[in-house]
Amino acid sequence: MRSYARIIGRRLLHMLPIVLLATFLIFGLMQLVPGDVALTLAGDYATPELVEQIRQYYHLDQPFVVQYGQWLWNALHGDLGRSFLSQEEVTVSIMRTLPKTMLIGVMSILIALAIGMPIGMTAALRRGSWIDSMVTAISSLGVALPSFWLAMLLASFFALSLNWFPATGAGEPITVNFADAVWHSVLPAIAVASSSVAEIARQVRSAMIGIMGKQYIRTLHAKGLTPAKIVWQHGLKNMAVTILTLIGLLISGTLGATVVVEAIFAIPGIGSMIANAAVSKDFPIIQGVVLVMVLIVIGVNLVVDLLCITFDPRLRRS
Amino acid sequence: MVDKTPLGGIFSDGLVVNRRQLLATGAGLGLAGLFIPQGVFAQDAAKQEGPKKGGKLTVVFPTNPSTLDPYTGFTASELTILAAVYDRLVDVDPHTLEARPGLAKSWDISNPNEIVLNLQENVTFHDGTPCDAEAVKFNLQRGKDHPRSVVKADLASIQNMEVQSPTRLVLKLSKPDSALILMFAERAGMISSPKALQSLGDKYGREAVGSGPWKLVRWVDNDVVEFARNENYWQKELPYLDAINFRIIPETNTALRAVVAGEADIVLRLAGPQITSAQKAEKLSVVVAPTLGSLYIYLNFGRPPFDNVKVRQALNYAVDREVFNQIAFNGLSKPAWTLLAPELWAHDQSLTNTYPYNPEKAQALLKEAGHARLKFTISGPSDQASRQRLEILADQLKKAGFDPQIQLAPLVEASAAFFGQKVDALWSRWTGRPDPSQAFYVNFSEQGVTNPSKTPPPPELFAAMEASRAVNDKEERKKAIAKVEKLVNDLALGVPIVYEPEVDALGKRVKGYDPNLLGKPFFNKTWVKDD
C-alpha cells in the first residue's frame, strides 16, 4: 500500500511544474505566432483606434508575463475566463465539448482493442504464417492510412450511400441520450481507431512473441497445460503491462487524432474547439484546453502506473 | 472587406438565377441545364402554391457567430444569423439594395442636416418591452459610445438625437450623410431591447433580445444557434417557419454532406470543387446569385510606386480578367471594372471593359513612369483558393513588366500588413457596402480604412465624394455617384478583378429562398414543403 501512496504523492508533486511549464510554454508560443486577436475582434473596416481600445479592453497591451500571471492567478481561483471570440465561459465550453471527444476516444480505443488484440495474438501464435504476413501488412496500412481520408470514405459510404449512420454532428449530449450520442460517434471512432488497431496489433504481436519464448512457458508446456490455457491465463497476464502502457499512450494520442476527424464529421468536440481557438488566438480557450489536456494525460499515466504495479509486483521496487 | 467565409466559387454568368425567378420556381432549380421561363414571376407561383406556415429549416453556416450583439460582432457574414432575431431600421430590395421600410416605416431627409425616422407602431421586443423611438435612440447612442462598437464609424455623423414621440426620432447630423439610411440596413440598424442590454451588460451577445421574426432559443458554441417563431411578430403573416437553426460547420465538404444526408437544408457559399459535387447530387438544387463582392487588389496609392497614376493604370491593363475567370472560376465568373457591382442601382453601366488586357500598353505606361520593370510587394490570404488565384495574377503581371513579391498570411494578418504599410498592395476581396458611396469612402477618403497612408484623395475626387452624400434625390445621387465611380476608374486607385457571386445548395423541401446582393441571405420569407 505504501508504494501506491508514494507513487500518487510523487506524481502530484511532479504535476505542478508540468502544468506550469506546459501552460507557460503554450502561452509563450502563442505570443511568437504572428497574429493579433484584437484585429479579428475589431471586425471589418476597423480603425486603428478601435483595435487599440480592444487591445486595452482585453489587457492584450500588457507584458506577456503579466498576462500569464493574471491568467494563472484566476485559474488558481477556479476561473478560466471567457472566450475572447464568443464570450462563453471557458469551463462551460470545456464541459460541453470534452464529453463528446472523450466518447469518441473511448469508443475508438475499445474498437482498436477488440480488433487489434486478437489479430496481434493470432499473428504471434502463427508466427511466419500467411496470417502473420497479412497482419503485418494490414498494420502497416493502418498506420499509413490517413484518418481524415478514412473518415471521408466512411461518411460517404455508411452515412450517405447506406444511410446507416449520421453523416454529421454529435447528436444529443451523452447525459441526455446515451444511445444517440454513441450512434453518432461510431464512424468517427472507427476512423480514429484505424491507426490504433495497427499499433495495438503490432505491439501485442511482439510482446506475445517475447512471452511465448520465455522459459516459464516451456515449463507450462512441459507440465501438460493446454496451449489455450497457456496463452489466455499466463501469456495474457504477462502482457498486461505492455497493453496498459499502450492504452495510456493511445488515450493521449487519441485526443490529438480527434481534431481532424471532428472537423470532418462536424462534431463540436474539444479538438475542433482548440483548432478554432488556435487559428484565432483565443488565449483563454487555448490555455483552458491545454490545462485540461495536461491534467488528463497526467491522470491517465498515473492510473496506468498504478494498474501496472498491481499486475506486476516487480515494478513496485523500482 | 475582411470576411471569414471561405473564398471561392464557380458560377456562370449565363446561369445566374434571377432571384425573382428563383422565388417563382421555389428555388427548385438545378444549376445544370438551368432553364428559367421568361415572364414567370413570384405572383404567378404564389397562385399555384402559396407559402405554408410551419416547419423547421436548418441552415449550415461556416463560422460560429462572434457574438449575437450586432454592435460588437466582427464577422461580416453573420448578419444572416442576426437577422433572425433582429429587425433592421431599414430593409432593402434584395436585388437592387434600394432602401425599403423596416422598423422605420418612413424617413424624411428633406433637411440635409437631419433625418427624421418614423417608426412602426406597436412593435415589441421579445421581452415584451416596446421597440419605440426611445429604444432606437438608446441603441444608436450605444453604437456611438460602446468601447467595442464596430458601428462607430457608420454612426459618426449623428451628433444628437431627439425623441419627438414614441414613433418619431430625429437624428441631428454634423454634416449631410445620405449614406446613413442604408447603414441602417446592416448592423447599425439592428435594434436590441434596451432592458436586456442594461440587465445583461457584458453578457449581452451570448443572449439576444430583438424584435425580429424569431426568438433565440439557444446558442451552443461551434455547434448550433436555434431560433423559434416570435408569435407576436409585428408583420402578422411572417415568418413562415416555426423554427430556424444554424448549424456551424466550418468544413465545406462536411457541410455539403450534411445537406446531402438530409441533416440540414441549405449550405451557403460553396467553393469550387463542392459546387461540382452539389450539382451531381440529385437531392440538391444549386443556386447561383450575384453579390456586391468582388476579388480586388488594394493599392497603397499614397506612396511610390502606386502614387503614380500611370503605374496604377499599367497594373489594370496587365490583368487578363477573362483568362483569370477561365482558370480560377472555370469561366463562370464576371470581369469587374469598378467597386460597384453591375446589379447595384447606382452603378454606371458604361464603365465596362475600361482596362482591356493589354500587356504592351502596360509596359509602355510603366516606361513613361520611369520603370523598365517594377518590383512591388503584395500580401494575400494563405488559404488555398486565394493563393492559387494570386499565382495566376502574378503570372499575368510578370508578362506585363511587373515583379510582384508575394507574402502570404492568414487573412487578418495579410490585411494588417497592408494597413501597416509593410506592403504596397493587398490581394483580397471587396465585400461591398449597402450604400454605394461607402465603397469610395471606405477605400479612398483620408480616414478610409483601406487607405493605409491616409493620403487625401485628389481634390476633384474628394469634392465628388462629398457631393454624392449631400444629395438625397435618387436620380441626382445616381449621377453624383456615377461621377465618383468614373473618377476612381480613371485614377485606377485599385484593381478590380472579378465579381464574385454566391453559390448555395438547397434541399428540395426549401421554398421561397431569396438571396440578396449583400451576399448575406435572410430567411424571413422562406418556407418548407414536406411531401
PDB file of C-alpha atoms in Angstrom, chain A residues 49-164:
ATOM      1  CA  GLU A  49      -8.050  53.381 -32.519  1.00  0.00           C
ATOM      2  CA  LEU A  50     -10.696  50.685 -32.175  1.00  0.00           C
ATOM      3  CA  VAL A  51      -8.061  47.945 -32.400  1.00  0.00           C
ATOM      4  CA  GLU A  52      -6.088  49.719 -29.667  1.00  0.00           C
ATOM      5  CA  GLN A  53      -9.186  50.086 -27.477  1.00  0.00           C
ATOM      6  CA  ILE A  54      -9.937  46.398 -27.837  1.00  0.00           C
ATOM      7  CA  ARG A  55      -6.352  45.537 -27.009  1.00  0.00           C
ATOM      8  CA  GLN A  56      -6.674  47.521 -23.793  1.00  0.00           C
ATOM      9  CA  TYR A  57     -10.097  46.084 -23.037  1.00  0.00           C
ATOM     10  CA  TYR A  58      -8.701  42.546 -23.040  1.00  0.00           C
ATOM     11  CA  HIS A  59      -5.371  43.594 -21.447  1.00  0.00           C
ATOM     12  CA  LEU A  60      -3.552  42.451 -24.577  1.00  0.00           C
ATOM     13  CA  ASP A  61      -1.363  45.550 -24.297  1.00  0.00           C
ATOM     14  CA  GLN A  62       0.153  44.260 -21.035  1.00  0.00           C
ATOM     15  CA  PRO A  63       3.525  42.472 -20.989  1.00  0.00           C
ATOM     16  CA  PHE A  64       3.361  38.753 -21.654  1.00  0.00           C
ATOM     17  CA  VAL A  65       4.396  37.754 -18.133  1.00  0.00           C
ATOM     18  CA  VAL A  66       1.717  39.963 -16.603  1.00  0.00           C
ATOM     19  CA  GLN A  67      -0.916  38.423 -18.864  1.00  0.00           C
ATOM     20  CA  TYR A  68       0.224  34.923 -17.971  1.00  0.00           C
ATOM     21  CA  GLY A  69       0.369  35.768 -14.264  1.00  0.00           C
ATOM     22  CA  GLN A  70      -3.147  37.141 -14.411  1.00  0.00           C
ATOM     23  CA  TRP A  71      -4.419  34.017 -16.126  1.00  0.00           C
ATOM     24  CA  LEU A  72      -2.640  31.766 -13.618  1.00  0.00           C
ATOM     25  CA  TRP A  73      -3.959  33.698 -10.637  1.00  0.00           C
ATOM     26  CA  ASN A  74      -7.511  33.448 -11.930  1.00  0.00           C
ATOM     27  CA  ALA A  75      -7.073  29.788 -12.854  1.00  0.00           C
ATOM     28  CA  LEU A  76      -5.879  29.001  -9.338  1.00  0.00           C
ATOM     29  CA  HIS A  77      -9.134  30.516  -8.160  1.00  0.00           C
ATOM     30  CA  GLY A  78     -11.075  28.264 -10.472  1.00  0.00           C
ATOM     31  CA  ASP A  79     -11.756  30.970 -13.068  1.00  0.00           C
ATOM     32  CA  LEU A  80     -10.523  30.076 -16.530  1.00  0.00           C
ATOM     33  CA  GLY A  81     -12.018  33.215 -18.017  1.00  0.00           C
ATOM     34  CA  ARG A  82     -14.172  33.699 -21.067  1.00  0.00           C
ATOM     35  CA  SER A  83     -13.543  33.080 -24.727  1.00  0.00           C
ATOM     36  CA  PHE A  84     -12.445  36.287 -26.462  1.00  0.00           C
ATOM     37  CA  LEU A  85     -14.431  35.341 -29.501  1.00  0.00           C
ATOM     38  CA  SER A  86     -17.742  34.025 -28.206  1.00  0.00           C
ATOM     39  CA  GLN A  87     -17.648  35.350 -24.615  1.00  0.00           C
ATOM     40  CA  GLU A  88     -18.650  31.925 -23.352  1.00  0.00           C
ATOM     41  CA  GLU A  89     -17.052  30.801 -20.092  1.00  0.00           C
ATOM     42  CA  VAL A  90     -14.119  28.508 -20.800  1.00  0.00           C
ATOM     43  CA  THR A  91     -15.166  25.969 -18.168  1.00  0.00           C
ATOM     44  CA  VAL A  92     -18.618  25.799 -19.755  1.00  0.00           C
ATOM     45  CA  SER A  93     -17.089  25.308 -23.207  1.00  0.00           C
ATOM     46  CA  ILE A  94     -14.833  22.534 -21.972  1.00  0.00           C
ATOM     47  CA  MET A  95     -17.553  20.773 -20.027  1.00  0.00           C
ATOM     48  CA  ARG A  96     -19.682  20.747 -23.154  1.00  0.00           C
ATOM     49  CA  THR A  97     -17.060  19.684 -25.685  1.00  0.00           C
ATOM     50  CA  LEU A  98     -14.887  17.302 -23.682  1.00  0.00           C
ATOM     51  CA  PRO A  99     -17.503  14.543 -23.214  1.00  0.00           C
ATOM     52  CA  LYS A 100     -18.061  14.368 -26.980  1.00  0.00           C
ATOM     53  CA  THR A 101     -14.363  13.935 -27.654  1.00  0.00           C
ATOM     54  CA  MET A 102     -13.930  11.519 -24.751  1.00  0.00           C
ATOM     55  CA  LEU A 103     -16.754   9.367 -26.062  1.00  0.00           C
ATOM     56  CA  ILE A 104     -15.099   9.116 -29.464  1.00  0.00           C
ATOM     57  CA  GLY A 105     -11.748   8.459 -27.792  1.00  0.00           C
ATOM     58  CA  VAL A 106     -13.032   5.725 -25.505  1.00  0.00           C
ATOM     59  CA  MET A 107     -15.034   4.070 -28.277  1.00  0.00           C
ATOM     60  CA  SER A 108     -12.084   4.169 -30.636  1.00  0.00           C
ATOM     61  CA  ILE A 109      -9.823   2.531 -28.067  1.00  0.00           C
ATOM     62  CA  LEU A 110     -12.395  -0.168 -27.371  1.00  0.00           C
ATOM     63  CA  ILE A 111     -12.721  -0.805 -31.103  1.00  0.00           C
ATOM     64  CA  ALA A 112      -8.953  -0.818 -31.513  1.00  0.00           C
ATOM     65  CA  LEU A 113      -8.509  -3.282 -28.649  1.00  0.00           C
ATOM     66  CA  ALA A 114     -11.319  -5.516 -29.857  1.00  0.00           C
ATOM     67  CA  ILE A 115      -9.736  -5.821 -33.267  1.00  0.00           C
ATOM     68  CA  GLY A 116      -6.044  -5.251 -32.585  1.00  0.00           C
ATOM     69  CA  MET A 117      -5.606  -7.708 -29.703  1.00  0.00           C
ATOM     70  CA  PRO A 118      -6.947 -10.839 -31.425  1.00  0.00           C
ATOM     71  CA  ILE A 119      -5.162 -10.226 -34.694  1.00  0.00           C
ATOM     72  CA  GLY A 120      -1.914  -9.367 -32.918  1.00  0.00           C
ATOM     73  CA  MET A 121      -2.127 -12.548 -30.853  1.00  0.00           C
ATOM     74  CA  THR A 122      -3.049 -14.675 -33.836  1.00  0.00           C
ATOM     75  CA  ALA A 123      -0.105 -13.301 -35.739  1.00  0.00           C
ATOM     76  CA  ALA A 124       2.225 -14.046 -32.816  1.00  0.00           C
ATOM     77  CA  LEU A 125       0.976 -17.596 -32.363  1.00  0.00           C
ATOM     78  CA  ARG A 126       1.141 -18.332 -36.084  1.00  0.00           C
ATOM     79  CA  ARG A 127       4.429 -16.598 -36.496  1.00  0.00           C
ATOM     80  CA  GLY A 128       5.767 -16.695 -40.048  1.00  0.00           C
ATOM     81  CA  SER A 129       2.480 -17.985 -41.472  1.00  0.00           C
ATOM     82  CA  TRP A 130       0.423 -16.164 -44.089  1.00  0.00           C
ATOM     83  CA  ILE A 131      -1.792 -14.810 -41.322  1.00  0.00           C
ATOM     84  CA  ASP A 132       1.236 -13.206 -39.752  1.00  0.00           C
ATOM     85  CA  SER A 133       2.295 -11.603 -43.027  1.00  0.00           C
ATOM     86  CA  MET A 134      -1.199 -10.339 -43.597  1.00  0.00           C
ATOM     87  CA  VAL A 135      -1.452  -8.842 -40.107  1.00  0.00           C
ATOM     88  CA  THR A 136       1.884  -7.130 -40.602  1.00  0.00           C
ATOM     89  CA  ALA A 137       0.725  -5.766 -43.939  1.00  0.00           C
ATOM     90  CA  ILE A 138      -2.604  -4.577 -42.516  1.00  0.00           C
ATOM     91  CA  SER A 139      -0.790  -2.976 -39.592  1.00  0.00           C
ATOM     92  CA  SER A 140       1.478  -1.008 -41.899  1.00  0.00           C
ATOM     93  CA  LEU A 141      -1.522   0.021 -43.928  1.00  0.00           C
ATOM     94  CA  GLY A 142      -3.439   1.114 -40.843  1.00  0.00           C
ATOM     95  CA  VAL A 143      -0.574   3.296 -39.689  1.00  0.00           C
ATOM     96  CA  ALA A 144      -0.110   4.750 -43.159  1.00  0.00           C
ATOM     97  CA  LEU A 145      -3.804   5.345 -43.788  1.00  0.00           C
ATOM     98  CA  PRO A 146      -4.646   8.972 -43.039  1.00  0.00           C
ATOM     99  CA  SER A 147      -7.575   9.067 -40.638  1.00  0.00           C
ATOM    100  CA  PHE A 148      -9.193  12.021 -42.413  1.00  0.00           C
ATOM    101  CA  TRP A 149      -9.292  10.079 -45.656  1.00  0.00           C
ATOM    102  CA  LEU A 150     -10.795   7.046 -43.971  1.00  0.00           C
ATOM    103  CA  ALA A 151     -13.271   9.349 -42.227  1.00  0.00           C
ATOM    104  CA  MET A 152     -14.475  10.797 -45.518  1.00  0.00           C
ATOM    105  CA  LEU A 153     -14.720   7.347 -47.026  1.00  0.00           C
ATOM    106  CA  LEU A 154     -16.734   6.054 -44.080  1.00  0.00           C
ATOM    107  CA  ALA A 155     -19.014   9.077 -44.189  1.00  0.00           C
ATOM    108  CA  SER A 156     -19.795   8.809 -47.872  1.00  0.00           C
ATOM    109  CA  PHE A 157     -20.338   5.040 -47.774  1.00  0.00           C
ATOM    110  CA  PHE A 158     -22.003   4.276 -44.444  1.00  0.00           C
ATOM    111  CA  ALA A 159     -23.765   7.608 -43.999  1.00  0.00           C
ATOM    112  CA  LEU A 160     -24.634   8.875 -47.460  1.00  0.00           C
ATOM    113  CA  SER A 161     -24.988   5.672 -49.503  1.00  0.00           C
ATOM    114  CA  LEU A 162     -26.229   3.181 -46.930  1.00  0.00           C
ATOM    115  CA  ASN A 163     -27.740   5.681 -44.524  1.00  0.00           C
ATOM    116  CA  TRP A 164     -26.786   3.552 -41.536  1.00  0.00           C
TER     117      TRP A 164
END
